[in-house]
Amino acid sequence: MKSKHLTGEQLLAALSALSNPHRLRVVAALAAGGRNYVSQLARELNISRPLLHLHLQKLEDAGLVTSQLELSDDGKALNYFEAAPFAIDLTPATIAQAVQTLTNNPEK
């Protein structure tokens, strides 16, 4: 995700996803430790798996993390997550540019 090409909706989704301390911790853990599966990440962050799933879904919907379902050697399905490469250049100019693409834009 490159900030120069973010639409208004993409910018809002990214900022909304990052506005929660648990989700910031998830991104930080994935950035520091690399890809990880949900159960292990939940243990590391001391958060329940259902709550972690909700946070991961919000981050994935915003394009900030990616997931891949894999089978372990014993046949269990493991959903691995990793931080997606992204940079958000948050300036008045990039906000003004993103606002022009909002679908519900009263300025147009």
PDB file of C-alpha atoms in Angstrom:
ATOM      1  CA  MET A   1       0.000   0.000   0.000  1.00  0.00           C
ATOM      2  CA  LYS A   2       1.519   3.281  -1.113  1.00  0.00           C
ATOM      3  CA  SER A   3       0.066   6.455   0.346  1.00  0.00           C
ATOM      4  CA  LYS A   4       0.255   8.413  -2.916  1.00  0.00           C
ATOM      5  CA  HIS A   5      -2.419   6.137  -4.359  1.00  0.00           C
ATOM      6  CA  LEU A   6      -4.730   5.831  -1.358  1.00  0.00           C
ATOM      7  CA  THR A   7      -8.345   6.650  -2.016  1.00  0.00           C
ATOM      8  CA  GLY A   8     -10.360   8.377   0.655  1.00  0.00           C
ATOM      9  CA  GLU A   9     -11.958   5.063   1.643  1.00  0.00           C
ATOM     10  CA  GLN A  10      -8.561   3.321   1.840  1.00  0.00           C
ATOM     11  CA  LEU A  11      -7.146   6.097   4.002  1.00  0.00           C
ATOM     12  CA  LEU A  12     -10.151   5.986   6.329  1.00  0.00           C
ATOM     13  CA  ALA A  13      -9.924   2.180   6.585  1.00  0.00           C
ATOM     14  CA  ALA A  14      -6.194   2.291   7.393  1.00  0.00           C
ATOM     15  CA  LEU A  15      -6.534   5.041   9.970  1.00  0.00           C
ATOM     16  CA  SER A  16      -9.544   3.338  11.553  1.00  0.00           C
ATOM     17  CA  ALA A  17      -7.694   0.016  11.725  1.00  0.00           C
ATOM     18  CA  LEU A  18      -4.669   1.642  13.330  1.00  0.00           C
ATOM     19  CA  SER A  19      -6.728   3.623  15.852  1.00  0.00           C
ATOM     20  CA  ASN A  20      -6.853   0.718  18.314  1.00  0.00           C
ATOM     21  CA  PRO A  21      -3.966  -0.164  20.669  1.00  0.00           C
ATOM     22  CA  HIS A  22      -4.513  -3.936  20.211  1.00  0.00           C
ATOM     23  CA  ARG A  23      -4.246  -3.595  16.447  1.00  0.00           C
ATOM     24  CA  LEU A  24      -1.108  -1.474  16.775  1.00  0.00           C
ATOM     25  CA  ARG A  25       0.376  -4.267  18.921  1.00  0.00           C
ATOM     26  CA  VAL A  26      -0.613  -6.881  16.317  1.00  0.00           C
ATOM     27  CA  VAL A  27       1.123  -4.979  13.513  1.00  0.00           C
ATOM     28  CA  ALA A  28       4.181  -4.395  15.720  1.00  0.00           C
ATOM     29  CA  ALA A  29       4.391  -8.095  16.668  1.00  0.00           C
ATOM     30  CA  LEU A  30       4.101  -9.203  13.044  1.00  0.00           C
ATOM     31  CA  ALA A  31       6.651  -6.616  11.921  1.00  0.00           C
ATOM     32  CA  ALA A  32       9.135  -7.699  14.602  1.00  0.00           C
ATOM     33  CA  GLY A  33       8.575 -11.454  14.563  1.00  0.00           C
ATOM     34  CA  GLY A  34       7.485 -12.115  11.008  1.00  0.00           C
ATOM     35  CA  ARG A  35       4.524 -14.205   9.992  1.00  0.00           C
ATOM     36  CA  ASN A  36       2.719 -16.079  12.698  1.00  0.00           C
ATOM     37  CA  TYR A  37      -0.407 -18.162  13.158  1.00  0.00           C
ATOM     38  CA  VAL A  38      -3.374 -17.006  15.209  1.00  0.00           C
ATOM     39  CA  SER A  39      -2.978 -19.230  18.282  1.00  0.00           C
ATOM     40  CA  GLN A  40       0.690 -18.382  18.746  1.00  0.00           C
ATOM     41  CA  LEU A  41       0.100 -14.676  18.138  1.00  0.00           C
ATOM     42  CA  ALA A  42      -2.776 -14.695  20.652  1.00  0.00           C
ATOM     43  CA  ARG A  43      -0.473 -16.225  23.279  1.00  0.00           C
ATOM     44  CA  GLU A  44       2.284 -13.707  22.561  1.00  0.00           C
ATOM     45  CA  LEU A  45      -0.103 -10.758  22.821  1.00  0.00           C
ATOM     46  CA  ASN A  46      -2.058 -12.229  25.751  1.00  0.00           C
ATOM     47  CA  ILE A  47      -5.366 -11.773  23.927  1.00  0.00           C
ATOM     48  CA  SER A  48      -8.164 -14.245  23.222  1.00  0.00           C
ATOM     49  CA  ARG A  49      -8.263 -15.852  19.788  1.00  0.00           C
ATOM     50  CA  PRO A  50     -11.803 -14.618  19.005  1.00  0.00           C
ATOM     51  CA  LEU A  51     -10.833 -11.038  19.847  1.00  0.00           C
ATOM     52  CA  LEU A  52      -7.589 -11.375  17.892  1.00  0.00           C
ATOM     53  CA  HIS A  53      -9.560 -12.654  14.885  1.00  0.00           C
ATOM     54  CA  LEU A  54     -11.715  -9.518  14.956  1.00  0.00           C
ATOM     55  CA  HIS A  55      -8.641  -7.280  15.058  1.00  0.00           C
ATOM     56  CA  LEU A  56      -6.869  -9.244  12.320  1.00  0.00           C
ATOM     57  CA  GLN A  57      -9.957  -9.034  10.096  1.00  0.00           C
ATOM     58  CA  LYS A  58     -10.074  -5.247  10.461  1.00  0.00           C
ATOM     59  CA  LEU A  59      -6.345  -5.002   9.679  1.00  0.00           C
ATOM     60  CA  GLU A  60      -6.672  -7.343   6.707  1.00  0.00           C
ATOM     61  CA  ASP A  61      -9.694  -5.455   5.338  1.00  0.00           C
ATOM     62  CA  ALA A  62      -7.577  -2.288   5.456  1.00  0.00           C
ATOM     63  CA  GLY A  63      -4.711  -3.995   3.601  1.00  0.00           C
ATOM     64  CA  LEU A  64      -2.310  -3.744   6.545  1.00  0.00           C
ATOM     65  CA  VAL A  65      -1.858  -7.494   7.089  1.00  0.00           C
ATOM     66  CA  THR A  66      -2.236 -10.517   4.837  1.00  0.00           C
ATOM     67  CA  SER A  67      -3.188 -14.093   5.647  1.00  0.00           C
ATOM     68  CA  GLN A  68      -2.549 -17.508   4.207  1.00  0.00           C
ATOM     69  CA  LEU A  69      -4.202 -20.752   5.268  1.00  0.00           C
ATOM     70  CA  GLU A  70      -1.790 -23.705   5.467  1.00  0.00           C
ATOM     71  CA  LEU A  71      -1.962 -27.277   6.698  1.00  0.00           C
ATOM     72  CA  SER A  72       0.428 -28.356   9.434  1.00  0.00           C
ATOM     73  CA  ASP A  73       2.235 -31.701   9.345  1.00  0.00           C
ATOM     74  CA  ASP A  74      -0.469 -33.203  11.559  1.00  0.00           C
ATOM     75  CA  GLY A  75      -3.258 -31.974   9.262  1.00  0.00           C
ATOM     76  CA  LYS A  76      -4.421 -28.938  11.242  1.00  0.00           C
ATOM     77  CA  ALA A  77      -5.374 -25.816   9.321  1.00  0.00           C
ATOM     78  CA  LEU A  78      -3.269 -22.864  10.457  1.00  0.00           C
ATOM     79  CA  ASN A  79      -4.057 -19.331   9.369  1.00  0.00           C
ATOM     80  CA  TYR A  80      -0.764 -17.448   9.117  1.00  0.00           C
ATOM     81  CA  PHE A  81      -0.722 -13.660   9.176  1.00  0.00           C
ATOM     82  CA  GLU A  82       2.021 -11.225   8.300  1.00  0.00           C
ATOM     83  CA  ALA A  83       2.353  -7.474   8.103  1.00  0.00           C
ATOM     84  CA  ALA A  84       1.808  -6.162   4.593  1.00  0.00           C
ATOM     85  CA  PRO A  85       4.283  -3.600   3.311  1.00  0.00           C
ATOM     86  CA  PHE A  86       2.660  -0.204   3.647  1.00  0.00           C
ATOM     87  CA  ALA A  87       3.550   3.443   4.103  1.00  0.00           C
ATOM     88  CA  ILE A  88       1.078   6.183   4.853  1.00  0.00           C
ATOM     89  CA  ASP A  89       2.364   9.676   4.138  1.00  0.00           C
ATOM     90  CA  LEU A  90      -0.102  11.690   6.192  1.00  0.00           C
ATOM     91  CA  THR A  91       0.091  15.326   5.184  1.00  0.00           C
ATOM     92  CA  PRO A  92      -2.554  17.968   4.524  1.00  0.00           C
ATOM     93  CA  ALA A  93      -1.898  17.523   0.793  1.00  0.00           C
ATOM     94  CA  THR A  94      -2.369  13.738   0.813  1.00  0.00           C
ATOM     95  CA  ILE A  95      -5.551  14.125   2.871  1.00  0.00           C
ATOM     96  CA  ALA A  96      -6.870  16.726   0.408  1.00  0.00           C
ATOM     97  CA  GLN A  97      -6.078  14.397  -2.487  1.00  0.00           C
ATOM     98  CA  ALA A  98      -7.781  11.435  -0.785  1.00  0.00           C
ATOM     99  CA  VAL A  99     -10.885  13.498   0.046  1.00  0.00           C
ATOM    100  CA  GLN A 100     -11.441  14.121  -3.660  1.00  0.00           C
ATOM    101  CA  THR A 101     -12.008  10.383  -4.174  1.00  0.00           C
ATOM    102  CA  LEU A 102     -14.530   9.830  -1.387  1.00  0.00           C
ATOM    103  CA  THR A 103     -17.726   8.295  -2.701  1.00  0.00           C
ATOM    104  CA  ASN A 104     -19.828  10.314  -0.295  1.00  0.00           C
ATOM    105  CA  ASN A 105     -18.127  13.631  -1.056  1.00  0.00           C
ATOM    106  CA  PRO A 106     -20.282  16.722  -0.427  1.00  0.00           C
ATOM    107  CA  GLU A 107     -17.523  18.910  -1.909  1.00  0.00           C
ATOM    108  CA  LYS A 108     -18.226  17.672  -5.454  1.00  0.00           C
TER     109      LYS A 108
END
